[in-house]
Coordinates of C-alpha atoms and ligand atoms in Angstrom, one line a residue:
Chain A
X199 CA 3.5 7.2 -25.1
X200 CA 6.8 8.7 -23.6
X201 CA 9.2 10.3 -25.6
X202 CA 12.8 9.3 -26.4
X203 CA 14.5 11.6 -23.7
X204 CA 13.0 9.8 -20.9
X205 CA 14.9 7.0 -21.7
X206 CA 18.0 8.2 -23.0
X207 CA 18.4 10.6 -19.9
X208 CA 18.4 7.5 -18.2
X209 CA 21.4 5.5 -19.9
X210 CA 24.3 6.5 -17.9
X211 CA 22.8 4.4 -15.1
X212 CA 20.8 1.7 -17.3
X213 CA 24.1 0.9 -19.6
X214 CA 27.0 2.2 -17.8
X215 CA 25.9 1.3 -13.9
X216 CA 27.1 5.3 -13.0
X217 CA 26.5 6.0 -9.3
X218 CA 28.2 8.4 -6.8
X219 CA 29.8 7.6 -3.7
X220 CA 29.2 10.4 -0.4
X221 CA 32.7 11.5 -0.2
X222 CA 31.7 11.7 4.4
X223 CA 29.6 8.5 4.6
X224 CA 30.6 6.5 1.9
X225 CA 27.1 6.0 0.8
X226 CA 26.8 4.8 -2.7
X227 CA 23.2 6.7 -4.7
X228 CA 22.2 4.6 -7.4
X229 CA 21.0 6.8 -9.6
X230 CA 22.8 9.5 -8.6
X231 CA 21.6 12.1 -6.1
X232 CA 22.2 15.5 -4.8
X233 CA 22.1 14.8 -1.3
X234 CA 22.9 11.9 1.0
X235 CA 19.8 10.3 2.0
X236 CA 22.5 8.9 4.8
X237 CA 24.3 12.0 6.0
X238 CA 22.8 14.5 4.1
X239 CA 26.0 15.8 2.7
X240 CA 26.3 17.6 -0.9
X241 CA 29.8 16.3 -1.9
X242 CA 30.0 12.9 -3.6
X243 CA 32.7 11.4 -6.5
X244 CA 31.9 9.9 -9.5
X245 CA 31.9 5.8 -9.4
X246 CA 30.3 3.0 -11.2
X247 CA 28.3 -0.4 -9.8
X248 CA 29.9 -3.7 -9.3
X249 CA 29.2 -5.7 -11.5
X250 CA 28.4 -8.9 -9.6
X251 CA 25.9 -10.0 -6.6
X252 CA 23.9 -12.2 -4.7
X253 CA 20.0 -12.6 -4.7
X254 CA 18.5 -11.5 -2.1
X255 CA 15.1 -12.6 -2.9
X256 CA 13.2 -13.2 -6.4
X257 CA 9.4 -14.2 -7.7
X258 CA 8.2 -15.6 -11.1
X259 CA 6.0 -12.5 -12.6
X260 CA 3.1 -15.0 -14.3
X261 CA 0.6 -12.0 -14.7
X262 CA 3.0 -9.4 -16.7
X263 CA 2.1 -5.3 -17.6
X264 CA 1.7 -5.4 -21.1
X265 CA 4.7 -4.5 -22.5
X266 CA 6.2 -7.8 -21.2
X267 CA 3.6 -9.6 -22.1
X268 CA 5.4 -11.7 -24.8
X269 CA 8.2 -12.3 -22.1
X270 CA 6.3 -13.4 -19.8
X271 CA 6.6 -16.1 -17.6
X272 CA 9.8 -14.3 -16.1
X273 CA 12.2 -14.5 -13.2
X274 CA 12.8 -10.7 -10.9
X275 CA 14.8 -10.1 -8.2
X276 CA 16.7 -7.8 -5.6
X277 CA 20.3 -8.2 -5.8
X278 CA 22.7 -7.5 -3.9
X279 CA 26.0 -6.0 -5.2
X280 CA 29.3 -7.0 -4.4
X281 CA 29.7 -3.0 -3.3
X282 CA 26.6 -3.3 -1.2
X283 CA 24.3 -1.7 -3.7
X284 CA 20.9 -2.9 -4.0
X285 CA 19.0 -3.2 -7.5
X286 CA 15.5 -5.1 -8.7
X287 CA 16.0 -6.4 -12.0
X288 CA 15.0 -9.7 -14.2
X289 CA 17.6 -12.9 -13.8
X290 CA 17.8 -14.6 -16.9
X291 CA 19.5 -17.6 -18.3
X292 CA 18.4 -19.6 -15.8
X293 CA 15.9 -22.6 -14.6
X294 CA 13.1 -21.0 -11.8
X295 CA 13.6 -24.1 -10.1
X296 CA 17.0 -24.3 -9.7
X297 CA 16.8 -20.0 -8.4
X298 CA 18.0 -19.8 -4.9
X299 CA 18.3 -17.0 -2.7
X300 CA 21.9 -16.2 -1.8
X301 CA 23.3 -17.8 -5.2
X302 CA 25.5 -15.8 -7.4
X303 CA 24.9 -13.4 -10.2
X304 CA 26.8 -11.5 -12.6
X305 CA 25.2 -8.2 -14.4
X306 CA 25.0 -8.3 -18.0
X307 CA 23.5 -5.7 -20.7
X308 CA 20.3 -6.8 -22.3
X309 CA 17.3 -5.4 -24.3
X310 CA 14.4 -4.9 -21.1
X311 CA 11.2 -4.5 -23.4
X312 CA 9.8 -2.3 -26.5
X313 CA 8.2 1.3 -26.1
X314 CA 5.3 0.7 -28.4
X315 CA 5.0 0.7 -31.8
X316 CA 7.2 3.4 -32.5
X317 CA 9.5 0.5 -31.6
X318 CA 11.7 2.1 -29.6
X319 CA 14.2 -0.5 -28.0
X320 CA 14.8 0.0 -23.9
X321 CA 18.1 -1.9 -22.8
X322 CA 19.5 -2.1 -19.6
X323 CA 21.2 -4.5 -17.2
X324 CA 19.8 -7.6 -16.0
X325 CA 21.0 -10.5 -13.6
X326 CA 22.9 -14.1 -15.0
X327 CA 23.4 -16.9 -12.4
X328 CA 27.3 -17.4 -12.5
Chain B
X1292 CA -5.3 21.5 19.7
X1293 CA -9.0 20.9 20.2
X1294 CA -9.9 17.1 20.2
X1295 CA -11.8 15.6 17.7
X1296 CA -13.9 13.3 17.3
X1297 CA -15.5 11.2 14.0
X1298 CA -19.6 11.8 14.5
X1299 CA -21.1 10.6 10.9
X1300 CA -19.6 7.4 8.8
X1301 CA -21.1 6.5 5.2
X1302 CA -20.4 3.6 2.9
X1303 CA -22.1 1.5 0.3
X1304 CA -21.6 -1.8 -1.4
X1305 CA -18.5 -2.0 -2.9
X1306 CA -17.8 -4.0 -6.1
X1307 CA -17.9 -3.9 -9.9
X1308 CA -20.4 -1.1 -9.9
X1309 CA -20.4 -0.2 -13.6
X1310 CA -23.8 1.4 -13.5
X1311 CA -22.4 4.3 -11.5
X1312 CA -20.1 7.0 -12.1
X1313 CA -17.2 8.3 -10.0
X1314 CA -19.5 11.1 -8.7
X1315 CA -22.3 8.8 -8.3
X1316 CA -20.7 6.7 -6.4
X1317 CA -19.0 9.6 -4.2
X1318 CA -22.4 11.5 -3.5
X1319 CA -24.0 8.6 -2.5
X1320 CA -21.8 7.8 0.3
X1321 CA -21.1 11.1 1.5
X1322 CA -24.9 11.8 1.8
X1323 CA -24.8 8.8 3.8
X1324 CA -21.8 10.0 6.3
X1325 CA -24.0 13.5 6.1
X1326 CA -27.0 11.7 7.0
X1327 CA -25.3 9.6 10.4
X1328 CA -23.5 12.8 11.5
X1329 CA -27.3 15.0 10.9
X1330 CA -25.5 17.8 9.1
X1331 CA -26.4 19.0 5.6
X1332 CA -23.1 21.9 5.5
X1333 CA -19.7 21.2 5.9
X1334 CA -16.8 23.9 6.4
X1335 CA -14.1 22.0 4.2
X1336 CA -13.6 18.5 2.4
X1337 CA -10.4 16.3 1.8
X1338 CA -10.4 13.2 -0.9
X1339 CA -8.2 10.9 -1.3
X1340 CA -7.8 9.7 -4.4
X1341 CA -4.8 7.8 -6.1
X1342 CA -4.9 8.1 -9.8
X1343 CA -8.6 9.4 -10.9
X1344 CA -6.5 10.6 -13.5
X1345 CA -5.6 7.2 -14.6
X1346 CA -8.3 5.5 -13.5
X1347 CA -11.2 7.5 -15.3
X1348 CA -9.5 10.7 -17.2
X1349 CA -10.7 12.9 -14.6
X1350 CA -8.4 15.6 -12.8
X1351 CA -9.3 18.1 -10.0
X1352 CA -12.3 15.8 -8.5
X1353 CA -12.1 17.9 -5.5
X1354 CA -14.0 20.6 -7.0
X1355 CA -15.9 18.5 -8.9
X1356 CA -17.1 16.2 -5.8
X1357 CA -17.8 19.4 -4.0
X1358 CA -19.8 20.5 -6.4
X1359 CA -22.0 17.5 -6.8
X1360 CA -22.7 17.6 -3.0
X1361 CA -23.9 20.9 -3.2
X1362 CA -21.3 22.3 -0.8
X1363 CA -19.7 25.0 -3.3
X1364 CA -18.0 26.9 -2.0
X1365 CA -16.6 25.2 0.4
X1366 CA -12.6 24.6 0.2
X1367 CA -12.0 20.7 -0.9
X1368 CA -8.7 19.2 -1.5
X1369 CA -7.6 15.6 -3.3
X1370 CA -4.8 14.0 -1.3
X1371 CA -2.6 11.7 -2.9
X1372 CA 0.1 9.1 -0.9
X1373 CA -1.2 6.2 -3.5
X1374 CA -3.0 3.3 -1.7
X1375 CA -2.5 5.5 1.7
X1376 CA -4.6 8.5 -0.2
X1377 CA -7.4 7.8 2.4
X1378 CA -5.4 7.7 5.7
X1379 CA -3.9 11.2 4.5
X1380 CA -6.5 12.5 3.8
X1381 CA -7.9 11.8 7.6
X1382 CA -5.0 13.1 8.8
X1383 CA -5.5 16.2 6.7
X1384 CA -9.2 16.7 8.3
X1385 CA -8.0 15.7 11.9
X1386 CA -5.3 18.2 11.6
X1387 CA -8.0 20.6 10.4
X1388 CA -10.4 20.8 13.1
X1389 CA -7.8 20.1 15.7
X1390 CA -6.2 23.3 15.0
X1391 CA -9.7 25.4 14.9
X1392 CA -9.6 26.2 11.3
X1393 CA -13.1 24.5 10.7
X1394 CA -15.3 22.9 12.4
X1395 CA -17.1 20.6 10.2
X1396 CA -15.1 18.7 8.1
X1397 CA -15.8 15.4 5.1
X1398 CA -13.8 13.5 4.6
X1399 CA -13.6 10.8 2.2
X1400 CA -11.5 8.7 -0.2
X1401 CA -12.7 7.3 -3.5
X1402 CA -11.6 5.6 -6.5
X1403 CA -13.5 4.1 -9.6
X1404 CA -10.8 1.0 -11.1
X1405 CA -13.0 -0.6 -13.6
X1406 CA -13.6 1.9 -16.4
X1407 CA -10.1 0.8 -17.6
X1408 CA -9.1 -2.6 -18.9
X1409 CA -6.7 -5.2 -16.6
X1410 CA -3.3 -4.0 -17.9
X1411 CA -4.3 0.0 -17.8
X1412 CA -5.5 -1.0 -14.2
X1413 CA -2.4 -2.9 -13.5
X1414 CA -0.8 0.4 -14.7
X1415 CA -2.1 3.0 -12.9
X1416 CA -1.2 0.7 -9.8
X1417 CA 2.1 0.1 -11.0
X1418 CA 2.9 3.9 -10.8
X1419 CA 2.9 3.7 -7.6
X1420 CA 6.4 1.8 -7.2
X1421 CA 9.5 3.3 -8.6
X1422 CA 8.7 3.3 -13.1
X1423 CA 12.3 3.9 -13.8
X1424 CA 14.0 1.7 -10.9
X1425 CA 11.4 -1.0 -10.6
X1426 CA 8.8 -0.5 -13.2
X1427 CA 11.3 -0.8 -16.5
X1428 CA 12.4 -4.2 -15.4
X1429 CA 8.8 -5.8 -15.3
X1430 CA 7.9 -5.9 -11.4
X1431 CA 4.3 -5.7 -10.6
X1432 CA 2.9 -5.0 -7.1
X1433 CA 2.2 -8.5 -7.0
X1434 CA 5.6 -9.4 -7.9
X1435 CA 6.8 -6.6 -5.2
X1436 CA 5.2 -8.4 -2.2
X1437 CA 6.0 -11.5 -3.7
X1438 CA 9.9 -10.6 -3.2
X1439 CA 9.0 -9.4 0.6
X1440 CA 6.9 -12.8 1.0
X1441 CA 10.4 -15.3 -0.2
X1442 CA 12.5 -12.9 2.0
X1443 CA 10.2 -13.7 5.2
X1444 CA 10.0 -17.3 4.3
X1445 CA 13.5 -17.8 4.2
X1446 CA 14.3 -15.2 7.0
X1447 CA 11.5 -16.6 9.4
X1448 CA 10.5 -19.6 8.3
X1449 CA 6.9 -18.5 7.2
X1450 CA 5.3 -21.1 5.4
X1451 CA 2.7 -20.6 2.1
X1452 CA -0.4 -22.0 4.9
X1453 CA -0.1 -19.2 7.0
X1454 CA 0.2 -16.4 4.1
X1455 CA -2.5 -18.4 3.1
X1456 CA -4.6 -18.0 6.7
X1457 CA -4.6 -14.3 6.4
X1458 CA -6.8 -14.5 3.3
X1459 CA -8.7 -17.1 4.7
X1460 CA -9.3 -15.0 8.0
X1461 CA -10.0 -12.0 6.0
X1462 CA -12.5 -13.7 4.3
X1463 CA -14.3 -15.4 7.1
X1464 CA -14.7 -11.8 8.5
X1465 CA -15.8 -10.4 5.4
X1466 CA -18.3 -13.2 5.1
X1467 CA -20.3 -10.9 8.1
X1468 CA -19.8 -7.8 6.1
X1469 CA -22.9 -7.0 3.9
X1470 CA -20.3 -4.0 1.9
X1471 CA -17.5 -6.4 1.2
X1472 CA -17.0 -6.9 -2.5
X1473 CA -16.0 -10.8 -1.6
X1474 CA -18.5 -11.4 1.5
X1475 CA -17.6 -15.1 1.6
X1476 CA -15.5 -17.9 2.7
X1477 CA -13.2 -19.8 1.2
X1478 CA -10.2 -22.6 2.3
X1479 CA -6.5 -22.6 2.5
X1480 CA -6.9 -25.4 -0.1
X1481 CA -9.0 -23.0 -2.5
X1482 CA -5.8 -20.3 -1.7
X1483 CA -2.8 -22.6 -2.8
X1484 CA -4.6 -24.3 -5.8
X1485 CA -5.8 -20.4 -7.3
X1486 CA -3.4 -19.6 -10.1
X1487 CA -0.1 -18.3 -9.8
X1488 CA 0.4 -14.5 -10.1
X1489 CA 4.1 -14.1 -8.9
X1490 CA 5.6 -17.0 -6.6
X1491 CA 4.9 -17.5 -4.0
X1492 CA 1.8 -15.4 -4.1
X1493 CA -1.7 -16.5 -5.9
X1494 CA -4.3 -14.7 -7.2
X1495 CA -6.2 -15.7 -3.6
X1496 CA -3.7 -14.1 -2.0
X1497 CA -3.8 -10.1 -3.5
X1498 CA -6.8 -7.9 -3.1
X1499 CA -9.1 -7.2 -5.9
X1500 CA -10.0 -4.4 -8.3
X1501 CA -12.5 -2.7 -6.6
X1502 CA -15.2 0.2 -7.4
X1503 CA -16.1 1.9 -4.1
X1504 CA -15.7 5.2 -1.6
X1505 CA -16.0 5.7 2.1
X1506 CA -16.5 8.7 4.1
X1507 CA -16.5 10.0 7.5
X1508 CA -17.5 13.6 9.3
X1509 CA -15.3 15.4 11.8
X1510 CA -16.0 17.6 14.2
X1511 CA -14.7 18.9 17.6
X1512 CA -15.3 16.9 20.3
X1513 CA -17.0 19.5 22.3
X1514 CA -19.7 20.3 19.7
X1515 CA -20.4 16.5 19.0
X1516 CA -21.7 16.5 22.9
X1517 CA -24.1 19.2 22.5
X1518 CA -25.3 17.1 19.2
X1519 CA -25.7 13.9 21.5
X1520 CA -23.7 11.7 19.5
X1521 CA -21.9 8.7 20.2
X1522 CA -18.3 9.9 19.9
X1523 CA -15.6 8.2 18.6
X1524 CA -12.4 10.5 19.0
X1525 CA -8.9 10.3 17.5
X1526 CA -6.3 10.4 19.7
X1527 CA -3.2 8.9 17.7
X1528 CA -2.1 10.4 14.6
X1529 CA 1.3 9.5 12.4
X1530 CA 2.7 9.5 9.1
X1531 CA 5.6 8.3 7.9
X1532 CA 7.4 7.8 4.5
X1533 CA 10.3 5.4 3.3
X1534 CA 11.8 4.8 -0.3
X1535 CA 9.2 4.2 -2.6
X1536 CA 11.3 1.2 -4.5
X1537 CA 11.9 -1.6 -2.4
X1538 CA 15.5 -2.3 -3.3
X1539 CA 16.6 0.5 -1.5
X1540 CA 15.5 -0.4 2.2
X1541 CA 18.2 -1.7 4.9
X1542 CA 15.3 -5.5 5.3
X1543 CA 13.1 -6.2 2.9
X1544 CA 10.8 -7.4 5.3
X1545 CA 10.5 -4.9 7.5
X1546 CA 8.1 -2.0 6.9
X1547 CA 10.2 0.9 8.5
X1548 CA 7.8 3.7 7.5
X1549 CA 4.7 1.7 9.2
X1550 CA 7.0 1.4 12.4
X1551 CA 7.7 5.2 12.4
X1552 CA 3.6 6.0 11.6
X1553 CA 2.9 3.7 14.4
X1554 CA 5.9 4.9 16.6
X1555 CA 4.0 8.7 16.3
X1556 CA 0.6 7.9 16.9
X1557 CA 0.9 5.5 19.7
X1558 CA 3.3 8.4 21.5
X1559 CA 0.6 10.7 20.7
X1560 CA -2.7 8.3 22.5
X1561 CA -0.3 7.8 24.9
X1562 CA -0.9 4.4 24.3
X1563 CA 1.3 1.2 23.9
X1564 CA 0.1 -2.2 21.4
X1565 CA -1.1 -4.5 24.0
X1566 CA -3.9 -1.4 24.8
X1567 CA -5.4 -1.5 21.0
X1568 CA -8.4 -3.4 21.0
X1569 CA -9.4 -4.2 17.2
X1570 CA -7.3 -3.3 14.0
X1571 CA -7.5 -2.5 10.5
X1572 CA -4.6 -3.0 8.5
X1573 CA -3.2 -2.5 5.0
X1574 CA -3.5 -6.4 3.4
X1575 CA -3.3 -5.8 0.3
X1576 CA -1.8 -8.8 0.1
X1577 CA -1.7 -11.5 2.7
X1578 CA 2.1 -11.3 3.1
X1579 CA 1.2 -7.4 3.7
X1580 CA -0.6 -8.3 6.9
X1581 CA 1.7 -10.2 8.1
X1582 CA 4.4 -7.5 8.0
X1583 CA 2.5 -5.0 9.1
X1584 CA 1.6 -6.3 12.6
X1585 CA 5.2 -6.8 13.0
X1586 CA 6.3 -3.5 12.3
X1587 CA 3.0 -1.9 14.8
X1588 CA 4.7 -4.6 17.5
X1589 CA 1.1 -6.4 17.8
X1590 CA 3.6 -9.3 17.7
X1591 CA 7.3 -9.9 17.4
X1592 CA 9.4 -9.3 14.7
X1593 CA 8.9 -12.7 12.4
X1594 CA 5.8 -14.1 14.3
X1595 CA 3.3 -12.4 11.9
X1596 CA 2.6 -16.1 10.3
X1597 CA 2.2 -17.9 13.9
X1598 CA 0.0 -15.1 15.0
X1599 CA -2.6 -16.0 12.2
X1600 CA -2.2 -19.7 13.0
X1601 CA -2.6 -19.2 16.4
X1602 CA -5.1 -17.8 15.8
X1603 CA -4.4 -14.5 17.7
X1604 CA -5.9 -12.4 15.0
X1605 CA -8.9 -13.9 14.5
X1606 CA -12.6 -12.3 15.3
X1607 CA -12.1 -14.4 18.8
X1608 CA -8.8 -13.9 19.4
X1609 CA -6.5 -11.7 21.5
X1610 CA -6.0 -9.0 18.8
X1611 CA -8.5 -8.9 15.9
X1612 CA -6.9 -7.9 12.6
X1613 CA -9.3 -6.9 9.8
X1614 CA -12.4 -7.2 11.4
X1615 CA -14.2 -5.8 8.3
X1616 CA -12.5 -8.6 5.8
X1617 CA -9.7 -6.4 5.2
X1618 CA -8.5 -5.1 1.8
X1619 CA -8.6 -8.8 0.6
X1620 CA -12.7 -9.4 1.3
X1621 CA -13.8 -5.9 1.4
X1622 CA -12.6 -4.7 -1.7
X1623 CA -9.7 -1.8 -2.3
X1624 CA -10.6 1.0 -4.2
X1625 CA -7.2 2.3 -3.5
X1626 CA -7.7 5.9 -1.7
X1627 CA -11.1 4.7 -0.7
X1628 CA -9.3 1.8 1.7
X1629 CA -7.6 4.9 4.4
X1630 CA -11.2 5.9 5.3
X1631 CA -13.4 2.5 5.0
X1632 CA -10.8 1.3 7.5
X1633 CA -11.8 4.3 9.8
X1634 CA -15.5 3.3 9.1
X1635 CA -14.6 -0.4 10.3
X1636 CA -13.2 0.7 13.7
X1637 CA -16.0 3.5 14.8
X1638 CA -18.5 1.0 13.9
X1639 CA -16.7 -1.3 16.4
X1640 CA -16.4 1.4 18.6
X1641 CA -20.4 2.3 18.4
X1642 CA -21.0 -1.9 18.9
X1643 CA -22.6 -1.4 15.6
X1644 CA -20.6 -4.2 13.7
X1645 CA -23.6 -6.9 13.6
X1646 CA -22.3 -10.2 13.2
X1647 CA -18.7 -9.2 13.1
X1648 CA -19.1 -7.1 16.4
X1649 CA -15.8 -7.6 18.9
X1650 CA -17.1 -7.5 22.4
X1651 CA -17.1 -4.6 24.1
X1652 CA -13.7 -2.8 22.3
X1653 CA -12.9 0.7 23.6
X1654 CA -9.2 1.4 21.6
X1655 CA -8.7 0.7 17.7
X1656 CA -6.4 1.5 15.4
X1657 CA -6.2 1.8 11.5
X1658 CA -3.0 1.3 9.3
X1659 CA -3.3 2.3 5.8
X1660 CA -0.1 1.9 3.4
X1661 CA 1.4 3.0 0.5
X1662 CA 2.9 1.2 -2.0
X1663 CA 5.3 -1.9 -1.3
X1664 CA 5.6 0.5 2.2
X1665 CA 7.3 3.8 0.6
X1666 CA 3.9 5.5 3.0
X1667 CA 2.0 4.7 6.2
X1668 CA -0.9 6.7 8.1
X1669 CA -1.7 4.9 11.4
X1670 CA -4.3 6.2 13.3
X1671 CA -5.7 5.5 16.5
X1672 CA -9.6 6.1 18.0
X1673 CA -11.2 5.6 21.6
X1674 CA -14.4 5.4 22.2
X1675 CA -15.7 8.1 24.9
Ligands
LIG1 ZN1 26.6 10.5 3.2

């Protein structure tokens, strides 16, 4: 079982959306990153996600890992931000049948799954059909 | 660089061999590579291996494997690119002997999946995709393909049938392989009504959980004629990498780090796609194949589904894919896959294939992949 700092070194991104933008290229890291995998320049600023999108593409995951288990079935996708940022996360909220690719999402904060029985609770963002 | 050539190949049934042990299962094929090339001493040894650790609790099998072949001292190193760990580690040899560091050189790739239950399985797979990117929110490698699969459907227009075709295809040729895990046929019907894993892929459509190794002997070309032994040589060689999460590439279904692999080792053979004869390719699912020849430029970008229905891919066709059954038939022990692949094409090469035998090929090529596409090793072999 992990320990609590992997996933509270990770909540800057998972609640917040914090990125940086390459201050040459414009090239937004999510997470963040020390060099631009575009330009390979060192300098970026500070910025955070937009918080809506498009699907790109999305599946129903029928056969789960076992901590989503009691979730399952459940709807994932890629989504495409309104910044140009992709992210893979669940949609919720929503009828699989009526998912489409290319239909609108906004990015809301939600509990993802529990660590185990030490019951720690892992949050993070996940997609809503608007 | 010297060239080199593969003189010995050694594999055994592959399945849910719970009678036999890692090491078992390793010594027993490498004797039989040993045994094909008539050597008993090797100067070196790679394995590729993607997650013994997970998989059965056992770190630094490179020592360990030597060991039980009886070759200690000899240097041995475990490669690990995930489901590539067996192209690498062929690389890794090639690049061995080619530079005159040793002569003699094993290499294999190995992995034991069913000493761990379904979801610790579906774990140590998992870790191969991004955990805190992809991984927290639930994705499975299923589930990754899946997404590549909806993209090219909607992008291309390829339809669940011919997704469906590559399994059935794989099958049919793994119904003429005595190894295969699955040596048998089965119908597009039997692929659309198998249960639902992540739309739109079914269980019928992913490769299995497989125990198994492979393993091949390299040596220098030059000493392989003075043994009189049919030589296969390798004359392509690339590797390429690409973001291991999904998200993060420009089209999600396009597999840019199997373009760049191939890229390299076709400018290496000097060789272009319409010269390779017979090919081995990463399906780990049948959405996987279909990519993949795409991205080698066996056929245009977004034709991958009509080549399968055309037929073009089959054992008679202008371009067999997966001669062997593929990942799908055969089995995937994940780093065991690189080098079985290998195995496929010399025994093609040789004419050795028995019922599955391609007439008369004299250029193959093997694409082994890791990941949703985040590594590729693409090699390419002629016969002399
Ligand atoms: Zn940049």
């Amino acid at each position: 079982m992990s320990t609590p700092s992997r996933f509270w070194r990770e909540i800057p991104q998972r609640y917040r959306l914090e990125a940086n933008k390459c201050k040459r290229c414009g090239y937004i890291s999510f997470p963040p990153r020390l060099i631009c995998p575009q330009c390979q320049n060192r300098e970026f600023k500070e910025t955070k996600l937009a918080d809506k999108g498009k699907i790109l593409t999305f599946t129903v995951i029928r056969v789960p890992p076992q901590q989503f288990v009691d979730q399952a079935p459940y709807a994932v996708g890629i989504v495409e931000l309104d910044d140009g940022v992709k992210l893979t996360g669940q949609i919720v909220d929503c009828d699989f049948e009526n998912l489409k690719i290319g239909q609108k999402v906004k990015i809301e904060f939600r509990k993802i799954f529990d660590a185990g029985e030490a019951g720690i609770l892992c949050y993070g963002y996940k997609f809503v059909p608007e | 660089m010297r060239e080199v050539a593969v003189i010995g190949v050694g594999m055994t049934k592959w399945g849910e061999l719970w009678e036999k042990s890692l090491r078992n299962i390793f010594v027993e094929t490498a004797l039989l590579a040993l045994d094909d090339a008539g050597v008993d001493k090797i100067d070196s040894m790679y394995v590729g291996s993607m997650s013994s650790g997970l998989f059965v609790g056992q770190e630094h099998i490179a020592s360990l494997l030597a060991d039980y072949l009886g070759q200690v001292p000899v240097p041995s190193a475990r490669v690990e690119t995930a489901c590539a760990s067996g192209g690498l580690a062929l690389r890794l040899g090639f690049m061995e002997v080619a530079s005159g560091m040793s002569d003699v050189v094993l290499v294999s790739g190995i992995e034991k999946m069913t000493d761990v239950s379904g979801y610790e399985a579906t774990y140590a797979l998992g870790t191969a995709a991004d955990q805190e990117y992809e991984g927290y929110h639930g994705i499975t490698f299923p589930g990754l393909y899946a997404l590549m699969a909806r993209a090219h459907m909607e992008k291309y227009g390829t339809t669940r049938e011919q997704l469906a075709l590559v399994a059935v295809k794989n099958h049919l040729n793994g119904s003429k392989n005595p190894l295969a895990q699955y040596p048998f046929e089965i119908t597009v019907d039997s692929v659309l009504n198998s249960v639902m894993v992540a739309d739109p892929l079914r269980v019928l459509d992913c490769s299995p959980i497989t125990d198994g190794a492979a393993a091949v002997i390299l040596c220098p070309v030059e000493m392989a004629r003075k043994m009189k032994k049919p030589i296969v040589k390798i004359t392509g060689s690339g590797h390429a990498t690409d973001s291991i999460s999904l998200s993060s590439r420009k089209d999600i279904t396009w597999i840019e780090a199997t373009y760049q692999a191939g890229k390299r080792a076709y400018a290496m053979a000097n060789k272009k796609p319409e010269d390779i004869d017979i090919l081995e390719v990463h399906d780990c699912f049948t959405i996987a194949e279909i990519c993949v020849i795409e991205a080698l430029g066996i056929v245009e970008k977004g034709k991958g589904g009509k080549a399968v229905e055309d037929e073009v891919t089959y054992l008679e066709g202008k371009i067999p894919v997966n001669t062997s059954g593929g990942l799908k038939a055969k089995g995937h022990p994940v780093g065991a896959t690189g080098v079985a692949q290998v195995i496929e094409i010399v025994k093609q090469l040789r004419g050795e294939a028995g019922k599955r035998q391609v007439k008369n090929p004299k250029v193959g090529m093997a694409q082994n992949m890791g990941g949703s596409g985040g590594s590729t090793v693409v090699h390419i072999f002629e016969k002399e």
